[in-house]
CSV table of C-alpha atoms in Angstrom, one decimal:
chain,number,residue,atom,x,y,z
A,1,MET,CA,-0.3,-0.6,-0.1
A,2,ALA,CA,0.8,3.8,-0.6
A,3,LYS,CA,3.1,5.5,2.3
A,4,THR,CA,0.5,8.8,3.6
A,5,SER,CA,2.3,12.0,4.3
A,6,PRO,CA,2.4,13.3,7.5
A,7,ARG,CA,-1.0,16.1,6.5
A,8,THR,CA,-2.6,13.4,5.1
A,9,ALA,CA,-3.1,10.6,8.1
A,10,PRO,CA,-2.2,11.6,11.6
A,11,GLU,CA,0.8,10.5,14.1
A,12,SER,CA,-1.3,8.5,15.8
A,13,ALA,CA,-3.1,6.3,13.1
A,14,GLY,CA,-2.7,2.9,12.9
A,15,LEU,CA,-2.4,0.5,9.2
A,16,PRO,CA,-5.2,1.4,6.2
A,17,VAL,CA,-7.6,-1.3,7.3
A,18,ARG,CA,-8.6,-1.4,3.0
A,19,HIS,CA,-8.5,0.4,0.1
A,20,VAL,CA,-11.6,2.0,-0.9
A,21,THR,CA,-11.6,2.8,-4.5
A,22,ASP,CA,-13.1,5.5,-6.8
A,23,ARG,CA,-15.9,3.7,-7.8
A,24,GLU,CA,-16.5,2.2,-4.5
A,25,ARG,CA,-16.4,5.6,-3.2
A,26,ARG,CA,-18.7,7.5,-6.4
A,27,ALA,CA,-21.6,4.5,-5.6
A,28,ARG,CA,-20.9,5.7,-1.3
A,29,LEU,CA,-22.0,8.4,-3.0
A,30,ALA,CA,-24.9,7.8,-5.1
A,31,VAL,CA,-26.4,5.8,-1.8
A,32,ARG,CA,-25.6,7.7,1.2
A,33,HIS,CA,-26.8,10.9,-1.2
A,34,ALA,CA,-30.1,9.7,-1.6
A,35,LEU,CA,-29.6,10.5,-5.7
A,36,ALA,CA,-30.0,6.6,-6.7
A,37,PRO,CA,-33.8,6.1,-7.4
A,38,ALA,CA,-33.9,3.7,-5.1
A,39,PHE,CA,-32.5,5.4,-2.5
A,40,ARG,CA,-34.0,8.8,-2.6
A,41,ALA,CA,-35.4,9.9,0.3
A,42,GLY,CA,-39.1,10.6,2.2
A,43,SER,CA,-39.2,14.1,3.4
A,44,PRO,CA,-37.2,17.5,3.3
A,45,ARG,CA,-36.0,16.3,6.5
A,46,ALA,CA,-34.7,13.1,6.2
A,47,VAL,CA,-32.5,14.6,2.5
A,48,THR,CA,-31.1,17.0,4.8
A,49,GLU,CA,-30.5,14.4,7.4
A,50,ALA,CA,-28.7,12.2,4.4
A,51,MET,CA,-26.7,14.9,3.8
A,52,THR,CA,-25.5,16.3,7.6
A,53,VAL,CA,-26.3,19.7,6.0
A,54,LEU,CA,-27.9,21.4,3.2
A,55,HIS,CA,-26.2,24.8,1.7
A,56,ALA,CA,-28.7,27.5,1.7
A,57,THR,CA,-26.2,30.8,0.2
A,58,GLU,CA,-29.2,30.8,-2.2
A,59,PRO,CA,-32.4,30.2,-1.4
A,60,ALA,CA,-33.6,28.0,-4.6
A,61,THR,CA,-30.6,25.4,-3.7
A,62,VAL,CA,-32.1,23.7,-0.8
A,63,HIS,CA,-35.6,23.2,-2.7
A,64,LEU,CA,-33.8,22.1,-5.9
A,65,SER,CA,-31.2,20.3,-3.6
A,66,CYS,CA,-34.7,18.3,-2.1
A,67,HIS,CA,-36.4,17.6,-5.3
A,68,ALA,CA,-33.6,15.6,-7.0
A,69,ARG,CA,-33.3,12.9,-3.9
A,70,THR,CA,-37.0,12.6,-3.6
A,71,THR,CA,-39.4,11.1,-5.2
A,72,SER,CA,-42.8,13.3,-5.4
A,73,LEU,CA,-42.3,16.4,-3.8
A,74,THR,CA,-43.1,20.5,-3.6
A,75,THR,CA,-41.7,23.7,-2.9
A,76,ALA,CA,-44.8,24.1,0.0
A,77,ASP,CA,-43.5,21.2,1.1
A,78,VAL,CA,-40.1,22.5,1.9
A,79,ASP,CA,-41.1,25.6,3.1
A,80,HIS,CA,-43.4,23.4,5.7
A,81,ALA,CA,-40.3,21.6,7.3
A,82,LEU,CA,-38.9,25.3,7.3
A,83,HIS,CA,-40.8,27.6,8.7
A,84,THR,CA,-43.8,25.6,9.9
A,85,ASP,CA,-42.2,22.1,11.4
A,86,ARG,CA,-39.2,24.0,12.2
A,87,GLY,CA,-36.8,21.1,12.5
A,88,LEU,CA,-35.3,22.4,9.5
A,89,VAL,CA,-32.7,25.7,10.8
A,90,LYS,CA,-31.1,27.8,8.5
A,91,GLN,CA,-27.8,28.5,10.4
A,92,LEU,CA,-24.3,30.3,9.5
A,93,ALA,CA,-22.3,27.8,10.4
A,94,MET,CA,-19.1,26.0,8.2
A,95,ARG,CA,-16.5,28.7,6.3
A,96,ARG,CA,-18.9,31.4,7.3
A,97,THR,CA,-21.7,30.0,5.1
A,98,LEU,CA,-25.6,29.3,5.8
A,99,PHE,CA,-26.7,25.9,5.5
A,100,VAL,CA,-29.4,24.7,6.3
A,101,PHE,CA,-29.5,22.0,9.7
A,102,PRO,CA,-31.5,19.4,10.9
A,103,ARG,CA,-33.2,21.2,14.2
A,104,ASP,CA,-30.9,17.9,16.8
A,105,LEU,CA,-27.9,18.8,14.7
A,106,LEU,CA,-27.7,22.6,15.9
A,107,PRO,CA,-26.2,22.7,19.3
A,108,ALA,CA,-23.2,20.9,17.8
A,109,ALA,CA,-22.7,24.6,15.8
A,110,TRP,CA,-23.2,26.9,18.3
A,111,ALA,CA,-20.7,24.8,20.4
A,112,GLY,CA,-18.1,24.1,17.2
A,113,PRO,CA,-18.6,26.2,13.5
A,114,SER,CA,-20.6,28.6,14.4
A,115,ALA,CA,-18.7,29.5,17.5
A,116,ARG,CA,-15.9,30.2,15.1
A,117,VAL,CA,-17.5,32.3,12.7
A,118,ALA,CA,-19.0,35.0,15.8
A,119,ALA,CA,-15.5,35.0,16.8
A,120,THR,CA,-14.7,36.3,13.0
A,121,GLU,CA,-17.4,38.1,12.8
A,122,ARG,CA,-17.2,39.7,16.1
A,123,ALA,CA,-13.5,41.2,15.9
A,124,ARG,CA,-14.0,42.2,12.3
A,125,ILE,CA,-16.4,44.9,13.7
A,126,VAL,CA,-15.4,46.1,16.8
A,127,ALA,CA,-12.2,46.5,14.5
A,128,ASP,CA,-14.1,48.3,11.7
A,129,THR,CA,-16.6,50.1,14.4
A,130,VAL,CA,-13.5,51.7,16.1
A,131,LYS,CA,-11.9,52.4,13.0
A,132,ALA,CA,-15.3,54.6,11.4
A,133,GLY,CA,-15.0,56.3,14.3
A,134,LEU,CA,-18.6,55.1,16.1
A,135,ALA,CA,-16.8,54.5,18.9
A,136,ALA,CA,-13.4,54.1,21.3
A,137,ASP,CA,-14.6,50.8,22.5
A,138,GLY,CA,-16.1,48.9,19.5
A,139,HIS,CA,-16.8,45.7,22.2
A,140,ALA,CA,-19.2,47.8,24.1
A,141,TRP,CA,-20.5,48.8,21.1
A,142,LEU,CA,-21.3,45.8,19.9
A,143,ASP,CA,-22.6,44.3,23.0
A,144,ARG,CA,-25.2,47.2,23.3
A,145,ALA,CA,-26.4,47.0,19.9
A,146,ARG,CA,-27.1,43.2,20.7
A,147,ALA,CA,-28.6,43.3,23.5
A,148,GLU,CA,-30.6,46.6,21.9
A,149,VAL,CA,-32.1,44.0,18.4
A,150,VAL,CA,-32.4,41.3,20.8
A,151,ASP,CA,-35.0,43.6,23.3
A,152,LEU,CA,-36.5,44.8,20.4
A,153,LEU,CA,-37.3,41.5,19.2
A,154,ALA,CA,-38.5,40.0,22.6
A,155,THR,CA,-41.6,41.6,21.5
A,156,ALA,CA,-42.0,40.3,18.0
A,157,ALA,CA,-42.7,37.0,18.6
A,158,ASP,CA,-43.1,37.3,14.4
A,159,GLY,CA,-39.9,38.7,14.5
A,160,ARG,CA,-39.3,41.6,12.1
A,161,THR,CA,-37.5,42.1,9.5
A,162,ALA,CA,-34.2,43.5,8.6
A,163,GLN,CA,-35.4,47.0,7.8
A,164,GLU,CA,-37.6,47.3,9.7
A,165,ILE,CA,-35.0,46.5,12.8
A,166,ARG,CA,-32.9,49.0,10.9
A,167,GLY,CA,-35.8,51.4,11.4
A,168,ALA,CA,-36.3,51.2,15.1
A,169,LEU,CA,-33.1,51.0,16.1
A,170,PRO,CA,-30.8,54.0,15.5
A,171,LEU,CA,-27.6,52.4,17.0
A,172,ILE,CA,-27.4,50.1,14.0
A,173,ASP,CA,-28.6,52.3,11.5
A,174,VAL,CA,-25.4,53.1,10.1
A,175,LYS,CA,-23.1,52.2,6.9
A,176,VAL,CA,-19.8,51.4,8.5
A,177,SER,CA,-16.7,51.6,5.5
A,178,ALA,CA,-15.1,48.1,6.8
A,179,ALA,CA,-11.6,47.4,6.4
A,180,SER,CA,-11.6,45.0,3.5
A,181,GLY,CA,-13.2,48.1,1.7
A,182,VAL,CA,-16.4,46.6,1.5
A,183,PRO,CA,-19.4,48.6,3.4
A,184,TRP,CA,-21.6,47.0,5.9
A,185,ALA,CA,-25.0,48.2,8.0
A,186,ALA,CA,-26.9,46.4,10.1
A,187,SER,CA,-26.9,43.0,8.4
A,188,ARG,CA,-23.6,42.5,10.2
A,189,VAL,CA,-24.7,42.9,13.1
A,190,LEU,CA,-28.5,40.4,12.9
A,191,THR,CA,-25.8,38.3,11.1
A,192,GLN,CA,-22.8,37.9,14.7
A,193,LEU,CA,-26.5,37.6,16.4
A,194,GLY,CA,-27.3,34.3,14.0
A,195,ALA,CA,-24.5,33.3,14.8
A,196,THR,CA,-24.0,32.7,18.0
A,197,GLY,CA,-27.9,31.1,18.3
A,198,ASP,CA,-29.8,34.3,19.4
A,199,ILE,CA,-31.8,34.9,16.9
A,200,VAL,CA,-32.5,32.7,13.8
A,201,ARG,CA,-33.6,33.2,10.0
A,202,GLY,CA,-37.7,32.8,10.7
A,203,VAL,CA,-40.8,33.2,8.0
A,204,ASN,CA,-39.7,34.6,4.6
A,205,GLY,CA,-41.5,37.1,2.9
A,206,ALA,CA,-40.7,36.8,-0.1
A,207,GLY,CA,-40.8,33.0,-2.7
A,208,TRP,CA,-38.9,30.3,-2.4
A,209,TYR,CA,-36.5,31.2,-4.5
A,210,THR,CA,-36.2,34.7,-2.6
A,211,SER,CA,-34.5,35.6,0.8
A,212,ARG,CA,-36.2,37.8,2.9
A,213,PRO,CA,-36.2,36.9,6.6
A,214,ARG,CA,-38.6,37.7,9.0
A,215,TRP,CA,-35.7,37.9,12.1
A,216,THR,CA,-36.8,35.9,15.2
A,217,LEU,CA,-35.8,35.6,19.0
A,218,MET,CA,-33.9,31.3,18.3
A,219,ARG,CA,-36.9,30.7,21.4
A,220,HIS,CA,-39.2,31.7,20.2
A,221,TRP,CA,-38.0,29.4,17.1
A,222,LEU,CA,-37.7,27.2,18.7
A,223,GLY,CA,-38.8,27.0,21.8
A,224,ASP,CA,-37.3,25.3,24.9
A,225,PRO,CA,-33.5,25.7,23.5
A,226,PRO,CA,-31.3,23.2,23.1
A,227,ALA,CA,-28.8,21.6,25.7
A,228,ALA,CA,-25.5,23.6,25.1
A,229,LEU,CA,-22.1,21.1,23.9
A,230,ALA,CA,-18.6,22.0,24.6
A,231,PRO,CA,-16.9,23.1,20.9
A,232,ALA,CA,-15.0,19.2,20.9
A,233,ASP,CA,-18.5,17.5,21.5
A,234,GLY,CA,-19.8,19.7,18.9
A,235,TYR,CA,-17.5,19.4,16.6
A,236,ARG,CA,-17.0,15.6,16.8
A,237,GLU,CA,-20.9,15.2,16.5
A,238,ILE,CA,-20.6,17.4,13.2
A,239,VAL,CA,-17.4,15.4,11.9
A,240,ARG,CA,-19.4,11.9,12.9
A,241,ARG,CA,-22.2,12.5,10.6
A,242,TRP,CA,-20.2,14.1,7.5
A,243,LEU,CA,-18.0,10.8,7.9
A,244,TYR,CA,-21.0,9.0,7.2
A,245,THR,CA,-22.6,10.8,4.0
A,246,PHE,CA,-19.3,11.5,3.0
A,247,GLY,CA,-16.6,9.8,4.1
A,248,PRO,CA,-14.3,8.1,3.0
A,249,GLY,CA,-12.9,11.7,3.0
A,250,THR,CA,-9.5,12.7,3.6
A,251,GLU,CA,-7.8,15.0,6.5
A,252,ASP,CA,-7.9,17.6,3.7
A,253,ASP,CA,-11.9,17.4,2.6
A,254,LEU,CA,-12.6,18.1,6.4
A,255,LEU,CA,-10.1,21.1,7.3
A,256,TRP,CA,-11.5,22.6,3.9
A,257,TRP,CA,-15.4,20.8,4.3
A,258,LEU,CA,-15.6,22.1,8.8
A,259,GLY,CA,-13.2,25.3,8.3
A,260,ALA,CA,-11.3,24.5,10.8
A,261,THR,CA,-7.6,23.5,12.1
A,262,ARG,CA,-6.4,20.6,11.7
A,263,THR,CA,-6.3,20.5,15.2
A,264,ILE,CA,-9.8,20.6,15.7
A,265,VAL,CA,-10.3,17.9,12.8
A,266,ARG,CA,-7.9,15.0,14.2
A,267,ALA,CA,-9.0,16.0,18.4
A,268,ALA,CA,-12.3,15.1,16.2
A,269,LEU,CA,-11.4,11.9,14.3
A,270,ALA,CA,-9.5,10.8,17.0
A,271,GLY,CA,-12.5,10.9,19.9
A,272,LEU,CA,-14.6,8.6,17.1
A,273,GLY,CA,-12.6,6.0,16.9
A,274,ALA,CA,-12.2,6.8,13.0
A,275,LEU,CA,-10.3,4.2,11.1
A,276,PRO,CA,-7.5,4.7,7.7
A,277,VAL,CA,-8.3,4.1,4.8
A,278,THR,CA,-6.6,4.0,1.3
A,279,LEU,CA,-7.3,5.8,-1.7
A,280,ASP,CA,-6.8,5.8,-5.3
A,281,GLY,CA,-4.2,7.6,-6.0
A,282,GLY,CA,-2.5,6.8,-2.7
A,283,THR,CA,-3.9,9.4,-0.2
A,284,THR,CA,-5.1,8.7,3.1
A,285,GLY,CA,-9.0,8.1,4.0
A,286,TRP,CA,-11.3,8.3,6.7
A,287,LEU,CA,-14.6,6.0,8.2
A,288,LEU,CA,-16.3,5.3,11.1
A,289,PRO,CA,-15.2,2.3,12.5
A,290,ASP,CA,-18.8,0.7,12.2
A,291,ASP,CA,-18.5,1.8,8.5
A,292,LEU,CA,-15.9,-0.5,6.7
A,293,ASP,CA,-18.4,-2.5,4.6
A,294,GLU,CA,-18.3,-2.6,0.7
A,295,VAL,CA,-21.4,0.3,-0.3
A,296,THR,CA,-22.8,-2.0,-3.4
A,297,ASP,CA,-23.3,-0.1,-6.5
A,298,PRO,CA,-27.0,0.7,-7.0
A,299,GLY,CA,-26.9,0.7,-10.4
A,300,PRO,CA,-27.6,3.3,-13.2
A,301,TRP,CA,-28.6,6.5,-11.8
A,302,ALA,CA,-28.3,10.4,-12.7
A,303,ALA,CA,-29.3,13.6,-11.6
A,304,LEU,CA,-29.5,17.2,-12.2
A,305,LEU,CA,-28.3,19.0,-8.9
A,306,PRO,CA,-28.1,22.7,-8.4
A,307,VAL,CA,-25.6,25.9,-7.6
A,308,LEU,CA,-23.9,24.8,-4.4
A,309,ASP,CA,-25.7,22.0,-3.7
A,310,ALA,CA,-23.8,19.3,-0.8
A,311,THR,CA,-22.7,16.9,-2.6
A,312,VAL,CA,-20.5,19.1,-5.3
A,313,MET,CA,-19.4,21.0,-2.0
A,314,GLY,CA,-18.8,18.2,0.4
A,315,TRP,CA,-15.2,17.5,-0.2
A,316,ARG,CA,-11.8,19.9,-1.3
A,317,ASP,CA,-10.5,16.8,-3.2
A,318,ARG,CA,-12.9,16.0,-6.0
A,319,ASP,CA,-11.5,14.4,-8.5
A,320,PHE,CA,-12.9,11.3,-8.1
A,321,TYR,CA,-16.3,12.6,-9.5
A,322,LEU,CA,-15.2,15.6,-10.9
A,323,GLY,CA,-12.5,14.5,-13.1
A,324,PRO,CA,-10.8,16.8,-15.6
A,325,HIS,CA,-14.2,19.2,-15.3
A,326,ARG,CA,-13.0,21.8,-12.2
A,327,ASP,CA,-12.8,24.8,-13.9
A,328,GLN,CA,-15.2,25.0,-16.3
A,329,LEU,CA,-17.8,23.7,-13.1
A,330,PHE,CA,-17.1,26.0,-10.5
A,331,ASP,CA,-16.2,29.7,-10.8
A,332,ARG,CA,-13.2,31.3,-9.6
A,333,ARG,CA,-13.4,31.6,-5.9
A,334,GLY,CA,-14.6,28.2,-5.7
A,335,ASN,CA,-18.6,28.3,-6.7
A,336,ALA,CA,-19.8,25.2,-8.1
A,337,GLY,CA,-22.2,25.6,-10.6
A,338,THR,CA,-25.3,23.3,-11.9
A,339,THR,CA,-24.0,20.4,-12.3
A,340,ALA,CA,-25.3,17.3,-14.7
A,341,TRP,CA,-24.4,13.5,-13.0
A,342,ALA,CA,-23.8,10.2,-14.5
A,343,ASN,CA,-23.1,7.1,-12.2
A,344,GLY,CA,-21.2,9.3,-9.6
A,345,ARG,CA,-19.3,11.1,-12.0
A,346,VAL,CA,-19.9,15.0,-13.3
A,347,VAL,CA,-20.6,14.8,-16.9
A,348,GLY,CA,-21.7,18.6,-17.2
A,349,CYS,CA,-24.7,21.2,-16.1
A,350,TRP,CA,-27.5,22.0,-16.7
A,351,VAL,CA,-29.3,25.3,-17.9
A,352,GLN,CA,-32.7,26.9,-18.8
A,353,ASP,CA,-33.9,28.8,-21.6
A,354,PRO,CA,-36.6,31.7,-21.5
A,355,ALA,CA,-39.5,29.7,-21.8
A,356,GLY,CA,-37.7,28.2,-18.3
A,357,LEU,CA,-37.5,24.4,-20.4
A,358,VAL,CA,-34.4,22.4,-18.8
A,359,SER,CA,-31.2,21.6,-21.4
A,360,LEU,CA,-28.2,19.9,-20.4
A,361,ARG,CA,-24.8,20.9,-21.6
A,362,LEU,CA,-22.3,18.2,-21.5
A,363,LEU,CA,-18.6,17.9,-21.0
A,364,GLU,CA,-18.3,14.4,-22.3
A,365,ARG,CA,-19.6,12.1,-24.4
A,366,VAL,CA,-22.3,9.4,-22.5
A,367,THR,CA,-23.6,6.1,-22.9
A,368,PRO,CA,-26.6,6.1,-24.4
A,369,THR,CA,-28.6,4.6,-21.0
A,370,GLU,CA,-26.6,8.3,-19.5
A,371,GLN,CA,-28.5,10.2,-22.2
A,372,ARG,CA,-31.4,8.8,-21.7
A,373,LEU,CA,-31.1,8.7,-17.6
A,374,LEU,CA,-29.8,12.6,-17.8
A,375,ASP,CA,-32.8,13.7,-20.3
A,376,GLU,CA,-35.4,11.3,-18.1
A,377,GLN,CA,-34.3,14.1,-15.2
A,378,ALA,CA,-34.4,16.9,-17.7
A,379,GLN,CA,-37.6,16.0,-18.7
A,380,ARG,CA,-38.6,16.3,-14.7
A,381,LEU,CA,-36.9,19.2,-13.9
A,382,THR,CA,-38.6,21.3,-16.6
A,383,ALA,CA,-41.8,19.7,-15.8
A,384,TRP,CA,-41.3,20.6,-11.5
A,385,LEU,CA,-40.5,23.9,-12.0
A,386,ASP,CA,-43.5,24.4,-14.5
A,387,GLY,CA,-41.8,27.3,-16.7
A,388,PHE,CA,-40.2,29.2,-13.2
A,389,ARG,CA,-36.5,30.0,-14.6
A,390,VAL,CA,-34.7,30.2,-11.2
A,391,GLY,CA,-31.7,32.3,-11.7
A,392,SER,CA,-28.1,33.0,-9.9
A,393,VAL,CA,-25.2,34.3,-9.6
A,394,TYR,CA,-22.5,31.7,-9.4
A,395,SER,CA,-22.5,30.8,-13.1
A,396,SER,CA,-20.1,28.8,-13.9
A,397,PRO,CA,-18.2,29.2,-17.4
A,398,ALA,CA,-19.8,25.7,-18.3
A,399,MET,CA,-23.3,27.1,-17.6
A,400,LYS,CA,-22.0,30.9,-19.7
A,401,SER,CA,-21.0,29.0,-22.7
């Protein structure tokens, strides 16, 4: 077996327990990500749990990601899970990215990656506040701003929009020139409060494809807050779920996905008793100790996934499913556009014409069976969207060509 470098395997790791080929990794992806037809999920919550979390930077991504992994689902079903059942909750977390979390995973986020984001946001707001001359003590200013927002929302069970909050609180109705040169306003205070789990993006005041949330106190939204976790426990639980969804993955995959440190990643792997496996290409991946059995190939399948879908964004090292197409399917900042999948490989992307018809833009030749399955998914998505054209600020070169 190929030797692994200290960068890809902790010094305490034992010998690899087996080898996992790229072919098996693609089979695992099909099954665990609810993409193969026989393994589709039954609800938005089941989809989210299968994926650990869903990307929510673009609101439409959540609905499209759920559609791709279920047999029968409407946009109203997803909205119901988010805003009525509230078993799914939007939370800023890993890499300062907005995700949809299963409700029971929120304490792990608040203890680990969200707390890390909140600390970074606090430091930036404090520095920018002092630099702009709003206050000599940036921490005191932010603490006061946070308290005023919480007090305002305490009397608004249904929440308030950012515009309403800004209008009611002159303290944060300001524009500040940040160190990065990008101005910020009241939204930065709301973002920091959201990262700490004090407030949450509640009911959406617009369509499923647009984000106009009514910011709401977390305790109003969820009732009694779940029990708090220690940071190490939070990271360990998130890594556990990630390994079941995305494993085997490398340390570098986890390091990137979590937006954490190598020390945090290695502590979580050690705490879980994760075991090393070799991967095609000679790197070391990790699996949970009770998840070492080979996953059987589920048979032919195809899927059309939206921009920033959790599957395509799940690993840092993506060659086993992207092949040579990375530059065509990601923008310069590393954001994935739409993707067309055939049997665990990304073979192109999809776009819509002015009438809303979904069409494929393939980057490689596919078999007749793969072409038929892809065409079926294009027809299925066209029918589901029913003439609605999904807009996006994340367009890959392949989508633009």
